[in-house]
Amino acid sequence: MQGKVKGNVKDSIFCNLFRIKRYLLQLYQALHPEDAGMTEEGLENVTINHVFTNGIYNDLCFTAGGRLILMLEAQSTWSVNVIIRMFIYLAQTYHEYFKGNSINLYGSKKAVMPEPELYVVYTGDRKKRQEYISLSEEYFGGKNTNIELKAKVIYGGKGNDILEQYIKFTKVYNGQVKEHGRTKKAVIETIRICKNENLLKEYLESREKEVVGIMMALFDQEEVFDTYVKSERKEAARETAKKMAIELLKTGKCSINDIRGIAPQLDEEDIIEIEQEFTQMM
């Protein structure tokens, strides 16, 4: 990839931006404008690193007073499975919270736990825009089961708040990648346009070099993930073709030589394996 920056950055703009307390406070104020008294000191970032590592979802978790706020960013691929990931993440976060605060869950005293708020910040182009993702609705037909989890889906902020700016930033970024590919030019143009349009301007101006490194490292992560997905699909196609070949041989609809022609995804080693398996059946 021409003009590509090498680095060991394992961050994301979403996480890097809101690790900074003044922007985290702006995020909280966008979610709870009624709580005008909240300060930076009242917020604590309790994000757990390396829970979701496929490069598609970025996570942020912080406490604010009696609230535990968990947010996941779905960049471009929509999947209701995000609610299962949130379920796992929330359980792990509470485990860390109880452990960090020396709360004895086996004692008789009632444990104190912050109230959860769950959000998915969706930055893709999906036309259907549901307000919430519900675990029971998506997986149990809306039944009143023993577990439930519901996350509010955020597609944009209000006015020009920090959420609206961030989501617009991702739109600019996606547009520049389409125009220039996964190159440094796409990153530089994204930053230039966003500064001109007052989107995360202060953050981008103060951390431009760091932002460039993060975004270029993201290209590396995306390439690794894309390669993995393609490999998994290819392997699944091979396995399906092998099963189909065995069935065709069993019914006498084709010979081993015919398999070579109708299943090009199978190599000679696969053909030998199929022949051996079929021979054992006879």
Rosetta silent file (secondary structure, phi, psi, omega in degrees, C-alpha in Angstrom):
SEQUENCE: MQGKVKGNVKDSIFCNLFRIKRYLLQLYQALHPEDAGMTEEGLENVTINHVFTNGIYNDLCFTAGGRLILMLEAQSTWSVNVIIRMFIYLAQTYHEYFKGNSINLYGSKKAVMPEPELYVVYTGDRKKRQEYISLSEEYFGGKNTNIELKAKVIYGGKGNDILEQYIKFTKVYNGQVKEHGRTKKAVIETIRICKNENLLKEYLESREKEVVGIMMALFDQEEVFDTYVKSERKEAARETAKKMAIELLKTGKCSINDIRGIAPQLDEEDIIEIEQEFTQMM
SCORE:     score description
SCORE:     0.000 S_00000001
   1 L     0.000  121.883 -174.583    0.000    0.000    0.000 S_00000001
   2 L   -71.706  135.815  175.970    1.612    3.250   -1.142 S_00000001
   3 L    72.928   23.436 -174.487    2.270    5.906    1.477 S_00000001
   4 L   -85.920  136.346  179.439    1.310    3.643    4.329 S_00000001
   5 L   -91.504  129.638  176.197    2.403    4.480    7.860 S_00000001
   6 L   -90.138  150.806  178.735    3.769    1.625    9.948 S_00000001
   7 L   178.134  171.834 -179.428    3.170    1.541   13.668 S_00000001
   8 L  -111.728   22.749 -178.705    2.056   -0.431   16.681 S_00000001
   9 L   -68.490  125.247  179.852   -0.993    1.665   17.495 S_00000001
  10 L  -115.218   28.512 -174.329   -3.776   -0.603   18.763 S_00000001
  11 L  -104.232 -174.865  170.185   -6.238    2.196   19.466 S_00000001
  12 L  -141.478  159.144  178.638   -9.183    3.721   17.626 S_00000001
  13 H   -61.149  -40.223  179.807  -10.280    7.323   17.203 S_00000001
  14 H   -55.806  -50.633 -178.244  -13.462    6.520   19.145 S_00000001
  15 H   -72.409  -40.471 -177.530  -11.530    5.260   22.175 S_00000001
  16 H   -64.958  -41.885 -179.695   -8.701    7.785   21.899 S_00000001
  17 H   -61.352  -49.383 -172.526  -11.057   10.764   21.692 S_00000001
  18 H   -87.875    1.863  168.970  -13.147    9.825   24.710 S_00000001
  19 L   -73.886  -21.550  179.600  -10.172    8.825   26.826 S_00000001
  20 L   -82.805  123.152 -169.196   -9.627   12.580   27.143 S_00000001
  21 H   -58.293  -39.324 -176.389  -11.741   13.786   30.072 S_00000001
  22 H   -67.625  -30.943  176.761  -13.014   17.029   28.535 S_00000001
  23 H   -80.206  -32.422  174.867  -14.395   15.145   25.522 S_00000001
  24 H   -63.597  -39.030  176.892  -15.760   12.370   27.739 S_00000001
  25 H   -64.221  -41.766  177.388  -17.622   15.048   29.699 S_00000001
  26 H   -61.740  -37.869  177.480  -19.018   16.451   26.447 S_00000001
  27 H   -63.779  -46.747  179.168  -20.165   12.942   25.532 S_00000001
  28 H   -60.703  -41.924  179.892  -21.908   12.511   28.888 S_00000001
  29 H   -65.144  -31.563  176.217  -23.562   15.929   28.517 S_00000001
  30 H   -68.223  -33.754  179.020  -24.835   14.889   25.072 S_00000001
  31 H   -80.802  -34.289 -175.769  -26.417   11.808   26.672 S_00000001
  32 L  -134.164   71.205 -179.882  -27.637   13.602   29.826 S_00000001
  33 L   -63.255  -18.887 -179.290  -28.102   17.331   29.174 S_00000001
  34 L   -74.040  -18.369 -177.006  -30.248   17.526   32.314 S_00000001
  35 L   -96.897   72.762 -175.810  -27.217   16.763   34.526 S_00000001
  36 L   -71.310  -16.443 -176.335  -25.512   20.144   34.272 S_00000001
  37 L   -86.133   -4.756 -178.821  -23.594   19.630   37.501 S_00000001
  38 L   -67.554  140.862  179.160  -21.416   16.741   36.288 S_00000001
  39 L  -121.772  169.511  177.285  -17.685   17.499   36.167 S_00000001
  40 H   -59.224  -36.738 -179.042  -14.643   15.795   34.674 S_00000001
  41 H   -65.753  -22.423 -179.134  -13.726   14.591   38.167 S_00000001
  42 H   -83.573   -2.217 -178.883  -17.060   12.767   38.400 S_00000001
  43 E  -107.786  141.930  175.287  -16.240   10.579   35.410 S_00000001
  44 E  -136.829  122.178  177.698  -14.068    7.483   35.409 S_00000001
  45 E   -76.737  118.501 -179.510  -13.098    5.548   32.298 S_00000001
  46 L  -120.505   28.741  178.970  -13.412    1.831   33.115 S_00000001
  47 L   -58.699  134.266  176.462  -13.051    0.495   29.578 S_00000001
  48 L   -95.766  122.177 -178.879  -11.713   -3.064   29.519 S_00000001
  49 L   -77.522  149.385  171.388   -9.087   -3.519   26.827 S_00000001
  50 L    66.182   29.991  172.502   -8.981   -6.484   24.440 S_00000001
  51 L   -82.943  -47.897  176.011  -12.526   -7.762   25.032 S_00000001
  52 L  -114.054  117.042 -170.853  -13.511   -7.349   21.376 S_00000001
  53 L  -120.680   15.151 -176.524  -10.478   -7.605   19.143 S_00000001
  54 L   -85.164    2.106  174.696  -11.765   -8.080   15.594 S_00000001
  55 L    82.997   -4.883 -178.152  -11.192   -4.449   14.683 S_00000001
  56 L   -95.799  -39.341 -178.173  -14.853   -3.798   13.805 S_00000001
  57 E  -107.873  132.283  174.104  -16.263   -2.803   17.141 S_00000001
  58 E  -108.106  140.607 -175.431  -14.726   -0.197   19.455 S_00000001
  59 E  -120.488  149.609  178.454  -15.783   -0.120   23.067 S_00000001
  60 E  -144.559  131.939  178.354  -16.004    2.563   25.721 S_00000001
  61 E  -140.572  131.168  179.191  -17.196    2.172   29.297 S_00000001
  62 E  -148.863  156.566  176.064  -17.247    4.791   32.024 S_00000001
  63 E  -102.898  145.719  178.433  -18.934    5.567   35.312 S_00000001
  64 E  -144.113  100.955 -175.139  -20.736    8.821   36.007 S_00000001
  65 L    63.907 -123.484  179.673  -22.207    9.117   39.471 S_00000001
  66 L   -94.518   14.981 -178.510  -24.429    6.096   39.910 S_00000001
  67 E  -106.809  144.960  169.356  -24.394    5.209   36.223 S_00000001
  68 E  -116.405  109.526 -172.764  -22.280    2.670   34.349 S_00000001
  69 E  -105.197  118.795  179.526  -22.345    3.717   30.706 S_00000001
  70 E  -113.896  126.752 -179.411  -21.291    1.194   28.075 S_00000001
  71 E  -129.184  135.466  172.115  -21.022    2.248   24.443 S_00000001
  72 E  -119.374  141.092  177.536  -20.018    0.221   21.406 S_00000001
  73 E  -104.645  117.267  173.905  -19.305    1.747   18.028 S_00000001
  74 E   -94.332  109.599 -169.102  -20.497   -0.250   15.026 S_00000001
  75 L   -71.774  -53.719 -176.357  -18.482    1.268   12.193 S_00000001
  76 L  -143.524  -24.718 -176.424  -20.057   -0.044    9.011 S_00000001
  77 L  -101.837  118.120 -179.315  -21.347   -3.587    9.433 S_00000001
  78 L   -84.897  134.335  175.879  -24.671   -3.937   11.211 S_00000001
  79 L  -152.864  127.839  177.740  -25.183   -7.049   13.320 S_00000001
  80 L   -68.023  -13.386  176.949  -27.669   -7.694   16.106 S_00000001
  81 L   -60.653  -14.043  178.004  -24.986   -9.901   17.647 S_00000001
  82 H   -58.120  -30.341 -178.737  -23.663   -6.685   19.154 S_00000001
  83 H   -71.027  -30.126  174.719  -26.214   -7.133   21.965 S_00000001
  84 H   -69.925  -41.709  177.860  -24.638  -10.496   22.888 S_00000001
  85 H   -61.670  -38.443  178.563  -21.217   -8.872   22.936 S_00000001
  86 H   -66.158  -37.392  178.143  -22.591   -6.179   25.209 S_00000001
  87 H   -59.663  -46.487  179.590  -24.025   -8.833   27.515 S_00000001
  88 H   -65.888  -43.906 -177.889  -20.590  -10.452   27.853 S_00000001
  89 H   -64.022  -42.343 -178.117  -18.833   -7.101   28.203 S_00000001
  90 H   -63.308  -43.038  178.485  -21.275   -5.875   30.852 S_00000001
  91 H   -61.220  -43.329  179.637  -20.806   -9.009   32.957 S_00000001
  92 H   -65.808  -38.687  179.718  -17.034   -8.654   32.745 S_00000001
  93 H   -64.599  -43.473  177.273  -17.224   -4.945   33.611 S_00000001
  94 H   -64.301  -38.766  176.793  -19.308   -5.612   36.714 S_00000001
  95 H   -57.702  -46.408  179.200  -16.890   -8.351   37.720 S_00000001
  96 H   -65.628  -37.385 -179.715  -14.013   -5.853   37.493 S_00000001
  97 H   -64.073  -48.628 -179.614  -16.069   -3.221   39.336 S_00000001
  98 H   -63.397  -40.987  179.728  -16.879   -5.502   42.291 S_00000001
  99 H   -65.613  -45.389 -177.810  -13.292   -6.730   42.452 S_00000001
 100 H   -67.258  -26.330 -179.853  -11.827   -3.216   42.239 S_00000001
 101 L  -102.909   12.755  177.385  -14.125   -1.925   44.988 S_00000001
 102 L    51.795   43.225  179.458  -13.595   -4.974   47.249 S_00000001
 103 L   -90.757  121.974 -178.023  -17.307   -5.787   47.204 S_00000001
 104 L   -86.453  106.919 -178.862  -18.016   -9.228   48.701 S_00000001
 105 L   -78.412   -8.251 -179.605  -20.738  -10.889   46.643 S_00000001
 106 L  -101.097   -2.317  178.007  -20.840  -13.848   49.036 S_00000001
 107 L   -83.616  173.530 -178.362  -21.566  -11.761   52.115 S_00000001
 108 L   -82.145  -20.024 -179.172  -24.997  -10.989   53.541 S_00000001
 109 L   -73.115  135.220 -179.060  -24.708   -7.251   52.886 S_00000001
 110 L   -66.132  127.896 -179.477  -26.440   -6.095   49.748 S_00000001
 111 L   -71.258  148.557  174.143  -23.891   -5.101   47.091 S_00000001
 112 L   -99.653  129.301  179.326  -23.962   -1.610   45.586 S_00000001
 113 L  -138.968  140.790  179.987  -23.798   -1.518   41.811 S_00000001
 114 L   -70.140  149.380  179.715  -24.120    1.356   39.315 S_00000001
 115 E   -74.201  130.004 -176.861  -27.137    1.404   37.016 S_00000001
 116 E   -81.149  142.811  168.818  -26.234    0.319   33.470 S_00000001
 117 E  -128.775  126.332 -174.104  -26.881    2.394   30.360 S_00000001
 118 E  -117.407  132.558 -178.620  -26.137    0.696   27.044 S_00000001
 119 E  -136.986  142.895  167.866  -25.617    2.427   23.715 S_00000001
 120 E  -114.494  121.274  177.173  -24.583    1.427   20.212 S_00000001
 121 E   -94.535  104.897 -174.973  -23.161    4.325   18.191 S_00000001
 122 E   -97.153  123.917 -175.939  -23.898    3.334   14.600 S_00000001
 123 L  -115.241   11.446  179.865  -21.897    5.127   11.914 S_00000001
 124 L   -87.456 -166.426 -173.799  -22.849    3.055    8.859 S_00000001
 125 L  -112.315   19.371 -179.042  -25.408    3.687    6.106 S_00000001
 126 L   -59.854  131.466 -176.205  -28.125    1.201    7.055 S_00000001
 127 L   -76.831  -39.254  178.600  -31.538    2.574    6.060 S_00000001
 128 L   -72.906  125.760 -174.454  -33.578    0.744    8.700 S_00000001
 129 L  -126.234   88.475  177.248  -33.103    2.609   11.965 S_00000001
 130 L   -79.280  148.511 -175.743  -34.469    0.861   15.016 S_00000001
 131 L   -77.218  -34.038 -178.462  -34.359    2.792   18.284 S_00000001
 132 E  -135.019  155.254  165.755  -33.259   -0.133   20.457 S_00000001
 133 E  -110.604  125.191 -177.654  -31.690   -3.557   20.156 S_00000001
 134 E  -116.270  130.976  179.077  -33.312   -5.998   22.572 S_00000001
 135 H   -61.795  -46.031 -178.053  -31.842   -9.371   23.483 S_00000001
 136 H   -67.600  -37.841 -179.673  -35.248  -10.956   24.073 S_00000001
 137 H   -67.733  -42.946 -174.371  -36.748   -9.490   20.887 S_00000001
 138 H   -77.182  -32.109 -170.565  -33.874  -10.536   18.642 S_00000001
 139 H  -118.400  -18.384 -176.144  -33.195  -13.994   20.041 S_00000001
 140 L  -126.639   22.819  175.685  -36.213  -15.222   22.022 S_00000001
 141 L    62.538   25.868  178.707  -39.168  -13.951   19.996 S_00000001
 142 L    79.034    8.427 -179.740  -39.986  -11.249   22.521 S_00000001
 143 L   -67.436  153.474  176.510  -40.639  -13.760   25.300 S_00000001
 144 L   -82.708   81.640 -175.955  -40.300  -12.705   28.911 S_00000001
 145 L   -88.287  179.419 -178.456  -37.164  -14.756   29.557 S_00000001
 146 L   -75.586  -14.806  175.759  -34.870  -14.839   32.567 S_00000001
 147 L  -128.239  144.767  176.231  -32.371  -12.501   30.918 S_00000001
 148 L  -148.944  146.646  176.932  -32.899   -9.254   29.060 S_00000001
 149 L  -149.532  135.273 -178.651  -30.620   -6.554   27.760 S_00000001
 150 E  -136.502  129.379 -179.859  -31.596   -3.492   25.764 S_00000001
 151 E  -120.409  135.744  176.387  -29.299   -0.973   24.093 S_00000001
 152 E   -79.784  135.706  179.451  -30.264    2.369   22.593 S_00000001
 153 E   -98.273  125.813 -179.106  -28.954    2.898   19.051 S_00000001
 154 E  -106.678  122.591  179.919  -27.483    6.332   18.349 S_00000001
 155 L  -105.464  -13.812 -179.957  -27.337    7.458   14.711 S_00000001
 156 L  -175.978  165.317  178.684  -26.444   11.086   15.363 S_00000001
 157 L   -97.643 -160.993  178.736  -26.266   13.744   18.036 S_00000001
 158 L  -114.455  133.334 -178.833  -28.102   17.005   18.509 S_00000001
 159 L    62.824 -121.852  178.453  -26.949   20.211   16.893 S_00000001
 160 L  -124.681   40.258 -179.585  -23.192   20.023   16.721 S_00000001
 161 L   -69.785  175.989 -172.290  -22.533   18.092   19.940 S_00000001
 162 H   -63.239  -33.475  177.774  -19.561   15.742   20.268 S_00000001
 163 H   -68.091  -44.363  178.502  -21.547   12.698   19.117 S_00000001
 164 H   -62.435  -42.210  178.758  -22.790   14.458   15.999 S_00000001
 165 H   -62.895  -43.574 -178.784  -19.267   15.669   15.230 S_00000001
 166 H   -64.059  -44.829 -178.570  -17.790   12.208   15.663 S_00000001
 167 H   -65.042  -39.216  175.817  -20.385   10.534   13.434 S_00000001
 168 H   -65.014  -37.914  176.170  -19.889   13.181   10.733 S_00000001
 169 H   -56.589  -44.426 -179.283  -16.134   12.640   11.046 S_00000001
 170 H   -66.225  -33.185  178.163  -16.624    8.930   10.249 S_00000001
 171 H   -66.621  -43.122  177.589  -18.754    9.817    7.206 S_00000001
 172 H   -61.208  -45.247  179.994  -16.011   12.099    5.871 S_00000001
 173 H   -57.965  -48.156 -179.953  -13.452    9.364    6.530 S_00000001
 174 H   -61.509  -39.591  178.900  -15.494    6.741    4.644 S_00000001
 175 H   -64.635  -40.585  179.845  -15.929    9.118    1.713 S_00000001
 176 H   -70.608  -33.610  176.094  -12.211    9.831    1.487 S_00000001
 177 H   -66.386  -38.691  177.213  -11.333    6.132    1.630 S_00000001
 178 H   -63.176  -36.189 -177.117  -13.712    5.517   -1.281 S_00000001
 179 H   -80.737  -40.453 -172.256  -12.021    8.284   -3.246 S_00000001
 180 H  -114.550   -1.723 -176.774   -8.369    7.676   -2.375 S_00000001
 181 L    76.668 -173.564 -179.205   -8.297    4.098   -1.080 S_00000001
 182 L   -83.322   74.277 -175.236   -6.617    3.055    2.137 S_00000001
 183 L  -129.604  166.144  177.838   -3.850    5.611    1.852 S_00000001
 184 H   -64.502  -31.312  178.497   -2.304    8.382    3.882 S_00000001
 185 H   -60.461  -40.399  178.404   -3.875   10.895    1.487 S_00000001
 186 H   -61.517  -39.993 -179.796   -7.343    9.696    2.554 S_00000001
 187 H   -68.430  -48.028 -179.011   -6.399   10.242    6.189 S_00000001
 188 H   -61.720  -41.025  179.593   -4.853   13.685    5.632 S_00000001
 189 H   -67.355  -37.976  176.535   -7.851   14.815    3.577 S_00000001
 190 H   -58.512  -48.164 -179.233  -10.246   13.567    6.260 S_00000001
 191 H   -64.077  -42.876 -179.622   -8.464   15.635    8.890 S_00000001
 192 H   -62.361  -47.998 -178.406   -8.291   18.720    6.638 S_00000001
 193 H   -62.681  -43.906 -176.862  -11.999   18.600    5.733 S_00000001
 194 H   -67.109  -37.872  176.339  -13.092   18.007    9.320 S_00000001
 195 H   -64.740  -40.903  178.698  -11.014   20.890   10.653 S_00000001
 196 H   -65.149  -31.392 -178.102  -12.480   23.172    7.976 S_00000001
 197 L   -97.430   11.230  177.365  -16.009   22.050    8.898 S_00000001
 198 L    58.980   42.402  176.361  -15.404   22.381   12.651 S_00000001
 199 L  -107.549  109.337 -177.430  -15.755   18.652   13.283 S_00000001
 200 L    54.972   33.124 -172.044  -13.586   17.630   16.255 S_00000001
 201 H   -58.313  -48.631 -177.621  -11.383   20.562   15.260 S_00000001
 202 H   -61.237  -44.968  179.649   -9.676   21.111   18.619 S_00000001
 203 H   -61.971  -46.780 -177.134   -8.934   17.401   19.023 S_00000001
 204 H   -67.474  -37.738  179.679   -7.597   17.035   15.480 S_00000001
 205 H   -68.335  -37.087 -175.875   -5.427   20.140   15.692 S_00000001
 206 H   -82.879  -19.066 -174.989   -3.864   19.135   19.002 S_00000001
 207 L  -134.244   33.761 -172.211   -3.268   15.476   18.125 S_00000001
 208 H   -58.965  -45.987 -178.467   -2.955   15.374   14.356 S_00000001
 209 H   -62.226  -42.134  179.212    0.181   13.204   14.224 S_00000001
 210 H   -64.857  -41.582  179.913   -1.323   10.729   16.690 S_00000001
 211 H   -63.030  -43.266  177.987   -4.622   10.621   14.779 S_00000001
 212 H   -58.536  -45.292  179.318   -2.810    9.890   11.507 S_00000001
 213 H   -61.284  -42.500  179.499   -0.973    6.998   13.186 S_00000001
 214 H   -63.259  -46.184 -176.037   -4.182    5.568   14.633 S_00000001
 215 H   -69.364  -36.009  177.532   -6.060    5.743   11.340 S_00000001
 216 H   -69.569  -37.692  177.134   -3.237    4.216    9.325 S_00000001
 217 H   -64.225  -31.933  178.091   -2.907    1.386   11.856 S_00000001
 218 H   -61.056  -37.014  177.518   -6.645    0.782   11.418 S_00000001
 219 H   -59.745  -41.500  177.559   -5.998   -0.024    7.756 S_00000001
 220 H   -59.970  -44.931 -179.059   -3.585   -2.762    8.882 S_00000001
 221 H   -63.906  -40.935 -179.396   -6.213   -4.192   11.242 S_00000001
 222 H   -65.280  -39.268  179.229   -8.900   -4.114    8.541 S_00000001
 223 H   -64.449  -43.097  178.599   -6.645   -5.917    6.074 S_00000001
 224 H   -61.549  -44.203 -179.090   -5.876   -8.656    8.597 S_00000001
 225 H   -66.219  -43.012  178.668   -9.570   -9.066    9.383 S_00000001
 226 H   -60.366  -42.115  178.984  -10.576   -9.101    5.696 S_00000001
 227 H   -62.478  -41.462  179.181   -7.945  -11.769    4.988 S_00000001
 228 H   -62.876  -46.272 -179.119   -9.239  -13.853    7.889 S_00000001
 229 H   -61.618  -44.831 -179.924  -12.866  -13.603    6.706 S_00000001
 230 H   -62.764  -39.510  178.901  -11.930  -14.550    3.128 S_00000001
 231 H   -64.174  -43.127  179.643   -9.921  -17.512    4.391 S_00000001
 232 H   -64.350  -39.695  179.485  -12.826  -18.714    6.547 S_00000001
 233 H   -66.216  -41.085  179.751  -15.259  -18.411    3.635 S_00000001
 234 H   -63.175  -42.898  179.581  -12.920  -20.310    1.330 S_00000001
 235 H   -65.015  -40.551  178.870  -12.537  -23.111    3.879 S_00000001
 236 H   -63.917  -39.729  178.758  -16.314  -23.292    4.375 S_00000001
 237 H   -64.867  -38.612  178.282  -16.827  -23.522    0.587 S_00000001
 238 H   -63.595  -45.401 -178.871  -14.276  -26.366    0.379 S_00000001
 239 H   -63.406  -40.267  178.226  -15.998  -28.319    3.135 S_00000001
 240 H   -63.934  -43.062 -179.770  -19.390  -27.867    1.468 S_00000001
 241 H   -64.123  -37.991  179.457  -17.989  -28.999   -1.894 S_00000001
 242 H   -65.111  -42.866  178.258  -16.442  -32.105   -0.305 S_00000001
 243 H   -63.585  -41.349  179.320  -19.751  -33.101    1.301 S_00000001
 244 H   -63.388  -41.063 -179.282  -21.564  -32.529   -2.001 S_00000001
 245 H   -62.487  -43.248  178.398  -19.006  -34.666   -3.845 S_00000001
 246 H   -59.922  -44.307 -179.644  -19.442  -37.571   -1.412 S_00000001
 247 H   -63.917  -40.833  179.256  -23.224  -37.458   -1.835 S_00000001
 248 H   -65.853  -38.563  177.752  -22.941  -37.413   -5.640 S_00000001
 249 H   -67.415  -40.318 -179.357  -20.571  -40.381   -5.576 S_00000001
 250 H   -62.922  -37.615 -178.146  -22.853  -42.312   -3.216 S_00000001
 251 L   -86.749   -2.428  178.356  -25.853  -41.829   -5.520 S_00000001
 252 L    73.790   17.702 -177.430  -23.799  -42.721   -8.584 S_00000001
 253 L   -81.342  -12.784  177.960  -24.498  -39.409  -10.257 S_00000001
 254 L  -159.619  167.974  177.927  -20.843  -38.765  -11.013 S_00000001
 255 L  -108.040  174.599  177.339  -17.362  -40.250  -10.866 S_00000001
 256 H   -58.835  -40.391  179.315  -14.162  -39.029   -9.196 S_00000001
 257 H   -64.211  -34.053  177.954  -13.037  -37.563  -12.517 S_00000001
 258 H   -65.122  -37.141 -179.566  -16.327  -35.685  -12.788 S_00000001
 259 H   -58.047  -38.562  179.684  -15.709  -34.114   -9.348 S_00000001
 260 H   -58.496  -32.049 -177.407  -12.527  -32.530  -10.675 S_00000001
 261 H   -86.572  -32.392 -174.072  -14.596  -30.674  -13.260 S_00000001
 262 H   -95.432   -9.018  179.953  -17.607  -29.619  -11.184 S_00000001
 263 L  -131.134   73.982 -176.364  -15.791  -28.541   -7.997 S_00000001
 264 L   -64.027  -17.673  179.806  -12.846  -26.325   -9.001 S_00000001
 265 L   -74.879  -10.581  178.757  -12.405  -25.142   -5.401 S_00000001
 266 L   -93.432  131.548  177.343  -11.148  -28.637   -4.504 S_00000001
 267 L   -91.361 -179.569 -175.395   -7.455  -29.386   -5.061 S_00000001
 268 H   -63.732  -33.059  177.642   -5.896  -32.763   -5.819 S_00000001
 269 H   -64.340  -40.182  176.925   -5.364  -33.468   -2.137 S_00000001
 270 H   -63.619  -41.366 -178.489   -9.081  -32.947   -1.490 S_00000001
 271 H   -62.599  -43.104  178.357   -9.957  -35.293   -4.372 S_00000001
 272 H   -62.286  -42.359  179.319   -7.718  -38.038   -2.941 S_00000001
 273 H   -62.694  -41.517  179.009   -9.298  -37.568    0.487 S_00000001
 274 H   -65.117  -43.430  179.606  -12.801  -37.794   -1.008 S_00000001
 275 H   -61.236  -43.618  178.686  -11.878  -40.927   -2.965 S_00000001
 276 H   -63.867  -43.685  179.546  -10.492  -42.597    0.155 S_00000001
 277 H   -63.900  -40.311 -179.948  -13.548  -41.692    2.225 S_00000001
 278 H   -67.579  -39.802  179.535  -15.891  -42.970   -0.486 S_00000001
 279 H   -61.588  -39.945  179.651  -13.923  -46.218   -0.825 S_00000001
 280 H   -64.657  -28.575 -179.565  -14.225  -46.826    2.937 S_00000001
 281 H   -75.020  -27.448 -173.524  -17.998  -46.468    2.680 S_00000001
 282 L   -79.984    0.000    0.000  -18.286  -49.134   -0.039 S_00000001
